[in-house]
Coordinates of N, CA and C and ligand atoms in Angstrom, one line a residue:
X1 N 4.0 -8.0 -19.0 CA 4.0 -7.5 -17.6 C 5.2 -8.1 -16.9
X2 N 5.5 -7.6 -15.8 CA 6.4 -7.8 -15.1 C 6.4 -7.9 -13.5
X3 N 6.8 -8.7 -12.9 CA 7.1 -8.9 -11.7 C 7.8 -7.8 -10.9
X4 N 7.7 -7.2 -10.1 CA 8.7 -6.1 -9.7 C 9.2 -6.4 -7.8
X5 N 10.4 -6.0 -7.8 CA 10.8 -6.2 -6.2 C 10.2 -5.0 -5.4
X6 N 9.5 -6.0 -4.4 CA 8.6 -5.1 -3.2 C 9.4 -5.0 -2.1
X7 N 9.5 -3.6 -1.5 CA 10.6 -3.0 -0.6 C 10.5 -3.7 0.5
X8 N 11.5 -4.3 1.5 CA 10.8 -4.9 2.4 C 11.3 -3.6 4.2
X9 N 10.1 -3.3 4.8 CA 10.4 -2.7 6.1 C 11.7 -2.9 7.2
X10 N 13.1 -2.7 7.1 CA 12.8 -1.0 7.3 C 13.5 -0.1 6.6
X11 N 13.5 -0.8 5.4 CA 14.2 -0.5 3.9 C 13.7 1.5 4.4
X12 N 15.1 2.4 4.4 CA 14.8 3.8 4.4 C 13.8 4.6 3.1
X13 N 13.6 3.6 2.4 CA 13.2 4.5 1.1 C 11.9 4.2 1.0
X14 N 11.1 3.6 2.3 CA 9.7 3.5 2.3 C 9.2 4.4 3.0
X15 N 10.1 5.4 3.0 CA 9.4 6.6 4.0 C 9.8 7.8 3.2
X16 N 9.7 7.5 1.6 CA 10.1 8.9 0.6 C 8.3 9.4 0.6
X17 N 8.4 10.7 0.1 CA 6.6 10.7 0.1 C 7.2 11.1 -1.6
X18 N 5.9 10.9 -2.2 CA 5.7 10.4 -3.4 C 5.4 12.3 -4.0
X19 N 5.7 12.6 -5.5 CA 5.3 13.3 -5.7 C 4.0 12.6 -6.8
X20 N 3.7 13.7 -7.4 CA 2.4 13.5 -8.2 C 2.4 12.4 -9.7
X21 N 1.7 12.8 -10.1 CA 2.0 11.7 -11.4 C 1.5 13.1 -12.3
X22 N 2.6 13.3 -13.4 CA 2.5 14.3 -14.3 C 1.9 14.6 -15.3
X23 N 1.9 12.9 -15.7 CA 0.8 12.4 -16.9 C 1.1 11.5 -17.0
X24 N -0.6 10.6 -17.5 CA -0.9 9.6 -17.2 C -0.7 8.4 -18.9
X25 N 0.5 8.0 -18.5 CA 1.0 7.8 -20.4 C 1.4 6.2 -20.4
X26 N 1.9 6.0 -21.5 CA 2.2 4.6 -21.3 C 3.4 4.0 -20.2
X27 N 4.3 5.1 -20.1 CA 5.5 4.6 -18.9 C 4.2 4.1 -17.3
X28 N 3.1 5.2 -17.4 CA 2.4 4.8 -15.9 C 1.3 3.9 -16.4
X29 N 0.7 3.4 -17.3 CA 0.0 2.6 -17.2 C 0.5 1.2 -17.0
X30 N 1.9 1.0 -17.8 CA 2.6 -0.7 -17.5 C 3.4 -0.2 -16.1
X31 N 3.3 0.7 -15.3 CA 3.7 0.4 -14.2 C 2.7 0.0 -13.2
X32 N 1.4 0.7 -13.7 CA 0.5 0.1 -12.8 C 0.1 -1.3 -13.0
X33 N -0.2 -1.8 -14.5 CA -0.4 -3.1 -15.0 C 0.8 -4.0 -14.3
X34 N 2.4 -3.4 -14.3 CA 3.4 -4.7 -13.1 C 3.0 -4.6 -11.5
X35 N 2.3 -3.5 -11.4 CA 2.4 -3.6 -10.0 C 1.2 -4.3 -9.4
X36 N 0.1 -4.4 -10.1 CA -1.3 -5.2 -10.4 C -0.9 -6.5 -10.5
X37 N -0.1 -6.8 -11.2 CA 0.3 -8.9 -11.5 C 1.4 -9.0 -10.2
X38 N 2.6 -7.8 -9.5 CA 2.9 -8.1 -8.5 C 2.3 -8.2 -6.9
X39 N 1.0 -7.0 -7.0 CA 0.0 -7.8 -6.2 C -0.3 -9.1 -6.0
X40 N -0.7 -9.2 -7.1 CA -1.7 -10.5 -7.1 C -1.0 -11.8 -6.6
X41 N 0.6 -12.2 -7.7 CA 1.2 -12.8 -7.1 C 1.5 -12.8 -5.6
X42 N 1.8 -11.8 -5.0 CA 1.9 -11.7 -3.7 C 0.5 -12.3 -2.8
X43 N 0.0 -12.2 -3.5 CA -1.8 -12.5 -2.6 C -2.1 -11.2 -2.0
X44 N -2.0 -9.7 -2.1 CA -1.9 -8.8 -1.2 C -3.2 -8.2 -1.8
X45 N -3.9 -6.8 -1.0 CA -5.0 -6.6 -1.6 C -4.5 -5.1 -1.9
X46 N -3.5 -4.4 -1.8 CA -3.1 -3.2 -1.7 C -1.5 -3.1 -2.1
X47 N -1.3 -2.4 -3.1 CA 0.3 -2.1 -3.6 C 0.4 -0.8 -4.0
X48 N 0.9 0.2 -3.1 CA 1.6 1.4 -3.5 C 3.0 1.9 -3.9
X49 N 3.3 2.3 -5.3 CA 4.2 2.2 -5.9 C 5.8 2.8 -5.2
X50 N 5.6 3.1 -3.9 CA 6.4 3.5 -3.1 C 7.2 2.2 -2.4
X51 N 6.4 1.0 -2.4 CA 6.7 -0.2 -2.4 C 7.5 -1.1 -3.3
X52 N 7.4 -0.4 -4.4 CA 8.8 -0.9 -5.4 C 9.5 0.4 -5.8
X53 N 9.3 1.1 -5.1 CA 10.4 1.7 -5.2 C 10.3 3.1 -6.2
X54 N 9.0 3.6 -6.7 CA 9.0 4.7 -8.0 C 8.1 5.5 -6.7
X55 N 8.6 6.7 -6.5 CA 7.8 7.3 -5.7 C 7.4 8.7 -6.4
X56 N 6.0 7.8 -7.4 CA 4.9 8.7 -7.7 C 3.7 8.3 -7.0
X57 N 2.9 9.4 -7.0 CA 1.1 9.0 -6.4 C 0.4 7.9 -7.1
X58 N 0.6 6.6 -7.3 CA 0.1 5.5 -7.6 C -0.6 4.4 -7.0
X59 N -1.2 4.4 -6.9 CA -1.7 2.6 -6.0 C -2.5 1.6 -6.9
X60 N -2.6 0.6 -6.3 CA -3.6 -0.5 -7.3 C -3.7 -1.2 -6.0
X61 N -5.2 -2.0 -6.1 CA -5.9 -2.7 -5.1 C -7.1 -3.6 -6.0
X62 N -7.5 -4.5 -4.8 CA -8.8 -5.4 -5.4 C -8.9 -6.3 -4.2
X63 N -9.8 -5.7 -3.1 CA -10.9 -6.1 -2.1 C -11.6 -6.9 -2.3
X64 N -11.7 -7.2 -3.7 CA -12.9 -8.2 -4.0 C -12.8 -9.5 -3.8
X65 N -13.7 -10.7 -3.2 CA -13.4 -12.2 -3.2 C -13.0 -12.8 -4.3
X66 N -13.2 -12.1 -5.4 CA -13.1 -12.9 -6.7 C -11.6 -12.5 -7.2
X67 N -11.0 -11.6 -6.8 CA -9.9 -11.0 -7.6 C -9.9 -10.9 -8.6
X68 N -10.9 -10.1 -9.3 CA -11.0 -10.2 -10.3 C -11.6 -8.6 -10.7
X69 N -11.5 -7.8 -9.9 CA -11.6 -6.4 -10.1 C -10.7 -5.5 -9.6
X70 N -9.5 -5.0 -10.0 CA -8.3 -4.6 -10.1 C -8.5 -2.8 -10.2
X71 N -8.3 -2.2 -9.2 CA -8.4 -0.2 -9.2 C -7.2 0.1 -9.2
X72 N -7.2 1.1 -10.3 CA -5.8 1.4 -10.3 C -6.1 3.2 -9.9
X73 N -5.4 3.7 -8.8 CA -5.7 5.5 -8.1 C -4.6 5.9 -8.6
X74 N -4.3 7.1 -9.3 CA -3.6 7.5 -9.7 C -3.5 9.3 -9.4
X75 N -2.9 9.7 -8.3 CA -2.8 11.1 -7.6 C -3.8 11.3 -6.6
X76 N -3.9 10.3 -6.0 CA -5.3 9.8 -5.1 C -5.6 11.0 -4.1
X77 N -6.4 11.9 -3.6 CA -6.8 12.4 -2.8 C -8.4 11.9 -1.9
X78 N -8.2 12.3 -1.2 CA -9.4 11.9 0.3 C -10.0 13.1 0.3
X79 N -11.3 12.9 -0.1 CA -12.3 14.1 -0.2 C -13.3 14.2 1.0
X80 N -13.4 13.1 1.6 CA -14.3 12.9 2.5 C -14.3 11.7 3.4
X81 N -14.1 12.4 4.9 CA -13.7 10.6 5.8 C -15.0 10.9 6.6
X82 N -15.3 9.4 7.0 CA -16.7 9.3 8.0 C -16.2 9.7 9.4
X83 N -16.6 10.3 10.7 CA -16.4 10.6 11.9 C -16.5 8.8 12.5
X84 N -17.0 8.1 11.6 CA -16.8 6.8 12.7 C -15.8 6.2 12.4
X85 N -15.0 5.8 13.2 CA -14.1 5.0 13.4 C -13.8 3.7 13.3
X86 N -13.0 2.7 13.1 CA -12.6 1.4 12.8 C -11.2 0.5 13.4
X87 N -11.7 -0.3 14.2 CA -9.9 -1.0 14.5 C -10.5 -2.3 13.6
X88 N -8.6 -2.5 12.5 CA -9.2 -3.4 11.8 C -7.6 -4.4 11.5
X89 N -7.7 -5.5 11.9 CA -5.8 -5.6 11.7 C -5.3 -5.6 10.6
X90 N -4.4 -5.2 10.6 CA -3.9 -5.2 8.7 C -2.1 -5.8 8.8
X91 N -2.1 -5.6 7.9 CA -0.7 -6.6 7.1 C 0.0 -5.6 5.9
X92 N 1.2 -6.4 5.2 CA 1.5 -5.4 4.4 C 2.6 -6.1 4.1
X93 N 2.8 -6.1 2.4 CA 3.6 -6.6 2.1 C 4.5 -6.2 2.1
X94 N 5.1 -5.2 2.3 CA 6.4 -4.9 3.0 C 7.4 -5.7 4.1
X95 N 5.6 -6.0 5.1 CA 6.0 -6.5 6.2 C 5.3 -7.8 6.3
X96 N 5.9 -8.7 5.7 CA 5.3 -9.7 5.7 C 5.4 -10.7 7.2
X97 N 4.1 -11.6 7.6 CA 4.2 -12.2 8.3 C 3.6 -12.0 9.7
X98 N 3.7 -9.9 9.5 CA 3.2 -9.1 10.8 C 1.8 -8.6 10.5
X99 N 0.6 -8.7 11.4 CA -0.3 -8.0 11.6 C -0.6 -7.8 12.3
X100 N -1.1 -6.6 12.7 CA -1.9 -5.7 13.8 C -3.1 -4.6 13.7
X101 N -3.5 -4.3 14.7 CA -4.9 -3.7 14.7 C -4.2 -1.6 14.5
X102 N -5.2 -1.5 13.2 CA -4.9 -0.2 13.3 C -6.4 0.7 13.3
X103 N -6.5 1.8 13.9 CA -7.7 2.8 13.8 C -8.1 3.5 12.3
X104 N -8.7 3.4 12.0 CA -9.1 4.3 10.4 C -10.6 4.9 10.4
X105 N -10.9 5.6 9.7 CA -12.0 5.9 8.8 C -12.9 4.9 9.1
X106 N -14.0 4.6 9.1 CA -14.7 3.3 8.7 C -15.1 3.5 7.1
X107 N -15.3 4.7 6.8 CA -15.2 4.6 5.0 C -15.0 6.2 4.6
X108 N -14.7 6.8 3.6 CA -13.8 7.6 2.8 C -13.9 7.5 1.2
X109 N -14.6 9.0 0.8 CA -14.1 9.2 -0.2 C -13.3 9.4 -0.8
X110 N -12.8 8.8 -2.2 CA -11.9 8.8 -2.6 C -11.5 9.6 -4.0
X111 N -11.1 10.7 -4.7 CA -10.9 10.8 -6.0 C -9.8 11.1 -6.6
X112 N -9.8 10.6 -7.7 CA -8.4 10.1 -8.8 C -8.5 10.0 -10.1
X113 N -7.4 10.1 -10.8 CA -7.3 9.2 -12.1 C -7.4 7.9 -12.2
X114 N -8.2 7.2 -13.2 CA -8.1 5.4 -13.6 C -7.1 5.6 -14.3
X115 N -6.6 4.1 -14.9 CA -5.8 3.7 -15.8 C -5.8 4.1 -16.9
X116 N -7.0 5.2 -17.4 CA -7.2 5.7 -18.8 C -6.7 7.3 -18.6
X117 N -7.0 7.6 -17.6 CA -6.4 9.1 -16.9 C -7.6 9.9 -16.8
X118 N -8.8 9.1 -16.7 CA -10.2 9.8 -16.3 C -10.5 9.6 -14.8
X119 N -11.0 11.3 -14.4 CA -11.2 11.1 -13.1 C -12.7 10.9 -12.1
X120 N -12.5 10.0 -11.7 CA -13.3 9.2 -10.7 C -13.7 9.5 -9.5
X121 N -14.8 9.3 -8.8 CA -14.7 9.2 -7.1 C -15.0 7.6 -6.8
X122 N -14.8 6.9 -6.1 CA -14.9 5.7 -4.8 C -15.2 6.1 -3.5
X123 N -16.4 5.1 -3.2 CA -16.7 5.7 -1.6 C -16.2 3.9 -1.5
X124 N -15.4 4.4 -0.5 CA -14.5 2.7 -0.1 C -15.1 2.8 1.3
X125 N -15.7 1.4 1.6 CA -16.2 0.8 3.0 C -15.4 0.1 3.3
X126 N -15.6 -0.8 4.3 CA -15.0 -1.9 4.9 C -13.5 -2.4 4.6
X127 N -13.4 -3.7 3.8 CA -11.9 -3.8 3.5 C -11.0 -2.3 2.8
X128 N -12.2 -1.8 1.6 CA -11.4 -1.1 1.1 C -11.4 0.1 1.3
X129 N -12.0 0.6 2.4 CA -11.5 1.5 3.3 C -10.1 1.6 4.0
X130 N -10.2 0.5 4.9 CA -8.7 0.1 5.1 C -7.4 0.3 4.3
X131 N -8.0 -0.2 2.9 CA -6.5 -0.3 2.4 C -6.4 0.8 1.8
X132 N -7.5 1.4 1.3 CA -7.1 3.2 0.1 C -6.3 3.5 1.4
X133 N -6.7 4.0 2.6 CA -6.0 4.4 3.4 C -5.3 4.1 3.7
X134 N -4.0 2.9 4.3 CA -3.1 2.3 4.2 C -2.4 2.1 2.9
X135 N -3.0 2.3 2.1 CA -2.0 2.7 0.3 C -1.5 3.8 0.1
X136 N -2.2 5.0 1.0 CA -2.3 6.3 0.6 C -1.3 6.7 2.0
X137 N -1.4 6.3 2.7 CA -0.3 6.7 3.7 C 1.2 5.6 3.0
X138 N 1.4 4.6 2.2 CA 2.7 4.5 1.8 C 2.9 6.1 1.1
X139 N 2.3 6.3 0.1 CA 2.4 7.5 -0.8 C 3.1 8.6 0.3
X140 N 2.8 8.6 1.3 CA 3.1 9.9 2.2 C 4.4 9.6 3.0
X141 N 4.8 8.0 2.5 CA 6.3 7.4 3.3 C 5.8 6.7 4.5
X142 N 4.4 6.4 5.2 CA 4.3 6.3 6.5 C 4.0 4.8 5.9
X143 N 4.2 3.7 7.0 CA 4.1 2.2 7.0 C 3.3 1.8 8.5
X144 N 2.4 1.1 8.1 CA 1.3 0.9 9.0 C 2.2 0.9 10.4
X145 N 3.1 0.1 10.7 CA 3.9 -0.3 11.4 C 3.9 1.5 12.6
X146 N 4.2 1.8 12.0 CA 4.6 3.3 12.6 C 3.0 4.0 13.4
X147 N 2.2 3.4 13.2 CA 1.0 3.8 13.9 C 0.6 2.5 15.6
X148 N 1.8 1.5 15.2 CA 2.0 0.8 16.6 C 3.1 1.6 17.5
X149 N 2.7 0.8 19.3 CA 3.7 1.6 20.1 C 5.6 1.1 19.6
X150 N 6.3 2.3 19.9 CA 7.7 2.2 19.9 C 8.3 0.7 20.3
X151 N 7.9 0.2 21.4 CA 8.4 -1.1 22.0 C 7.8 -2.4 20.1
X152 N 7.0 -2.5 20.2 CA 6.5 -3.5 18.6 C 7.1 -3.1 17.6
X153 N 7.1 -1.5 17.5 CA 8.0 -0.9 16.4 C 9.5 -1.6 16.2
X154 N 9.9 -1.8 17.3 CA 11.1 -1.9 17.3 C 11.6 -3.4 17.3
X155 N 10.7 -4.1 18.0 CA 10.3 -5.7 17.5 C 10.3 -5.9 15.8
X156 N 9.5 -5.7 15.6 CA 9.0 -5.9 14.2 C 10.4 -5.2 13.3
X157 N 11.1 -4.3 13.0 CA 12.4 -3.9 12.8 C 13.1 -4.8 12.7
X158 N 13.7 -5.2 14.1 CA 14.6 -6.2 14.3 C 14.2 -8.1 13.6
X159 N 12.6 -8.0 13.6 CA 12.0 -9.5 12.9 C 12.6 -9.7 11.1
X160 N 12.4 -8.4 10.9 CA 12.3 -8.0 9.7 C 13.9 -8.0 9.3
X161 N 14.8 -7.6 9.9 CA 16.2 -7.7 9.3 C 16.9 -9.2 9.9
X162 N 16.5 -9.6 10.7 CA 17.1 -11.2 10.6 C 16.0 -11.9 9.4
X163 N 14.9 -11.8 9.3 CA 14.1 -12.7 8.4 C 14.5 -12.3 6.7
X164 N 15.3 -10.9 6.5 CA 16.1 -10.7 5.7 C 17.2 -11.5 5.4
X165 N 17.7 -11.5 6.2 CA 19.5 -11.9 6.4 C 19.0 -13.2 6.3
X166 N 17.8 -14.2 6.7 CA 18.1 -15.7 6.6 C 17.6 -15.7 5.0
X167 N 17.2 -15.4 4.9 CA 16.7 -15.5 3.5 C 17.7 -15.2 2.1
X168 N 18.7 -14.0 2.5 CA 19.5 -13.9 1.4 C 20.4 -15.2 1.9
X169 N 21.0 -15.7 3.2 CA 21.9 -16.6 3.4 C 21.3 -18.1 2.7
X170 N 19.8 -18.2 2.7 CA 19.5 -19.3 2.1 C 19.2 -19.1 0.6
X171 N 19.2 -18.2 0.2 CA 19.2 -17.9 -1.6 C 20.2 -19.3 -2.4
Ligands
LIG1 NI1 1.4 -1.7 2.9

């Protein structure tokens, strides 16, 4: 497995929308397996493959306290969202460092391919409501950030390309 570089916001190429995954073979299973070990290293609970950069319908997550149960959605669709609603703050490794309160679903069905290429439903609640949804909107190019007003938008932009630039200066 492999480590892979995660896009950082307001990198233009986090707003490609993803097409499908055509088949589910060994090139997409070790991509989901690197982007699972670059979660985890990260400490993140949500990685959509649009975030390193392969823009197929991919995501991997693990909500769990234990980290130790790893979903990998593969052409993810939303079959069913609850009418109740949720403010819940979220983060993103894209954007590290930033979080804010966003509105969602309070939970959502979810159906896909696993890692084997069998298809599945998930009814995601609470954390992992949040993040299928915030995984599934990278897939579509959109970054949580963009569901804040223009004024933070443009804060957070500007945070993000000096905290860039100190970082390559200190490399
Ligand atoms: Ni994200």
């Amino acid at each position: 497995m492999a480590r892979l570089t995660i896009l950082r916001y307001p990198d233009p190429r986090l707003h490609t929308v993803a097409r499908s995954v055509a088949a589910v073979d060994d090139r997409i299973r070790r991509l989901a397996d690197d982007m699972l070990e670059t979660m985890y290293a990260a400490e993140g609970v949500g990685l959509a493959a649009t975030q390193v950069d392969v823009h197929e319908r991919l995501i991997v997550m693990d909500t769990s306290d234990t980290r130790d149960h790893p979903i990998v959605l593969i052409n993810p669709e939303i079959t069913w969202r609850s009418d109740e609603m949720k403010v819940v703050e979220e983060g993103c490794l894209s954007v590290p460092t930033i979080y804010d309160k966003v509105e969602r679903h309070a939970s959502v069905k979810v159906q896909a391919l696993g890692r084997d290429g069998e298809t599945f439903e998930m009814h995601a609640e609470g954390l992992a409501a949040v993040c299928v949804q915030h995984e599934m909107d990278h897939l579509r190019g959109k970054v949580f950030v963009e569901y804040l007003s223009a004024l933070k938008r443009d804060r957070i932009r500007t945070k993000m390309i000096k905290k860039t630039r100190d970082e390559q200066r200190d490399a």
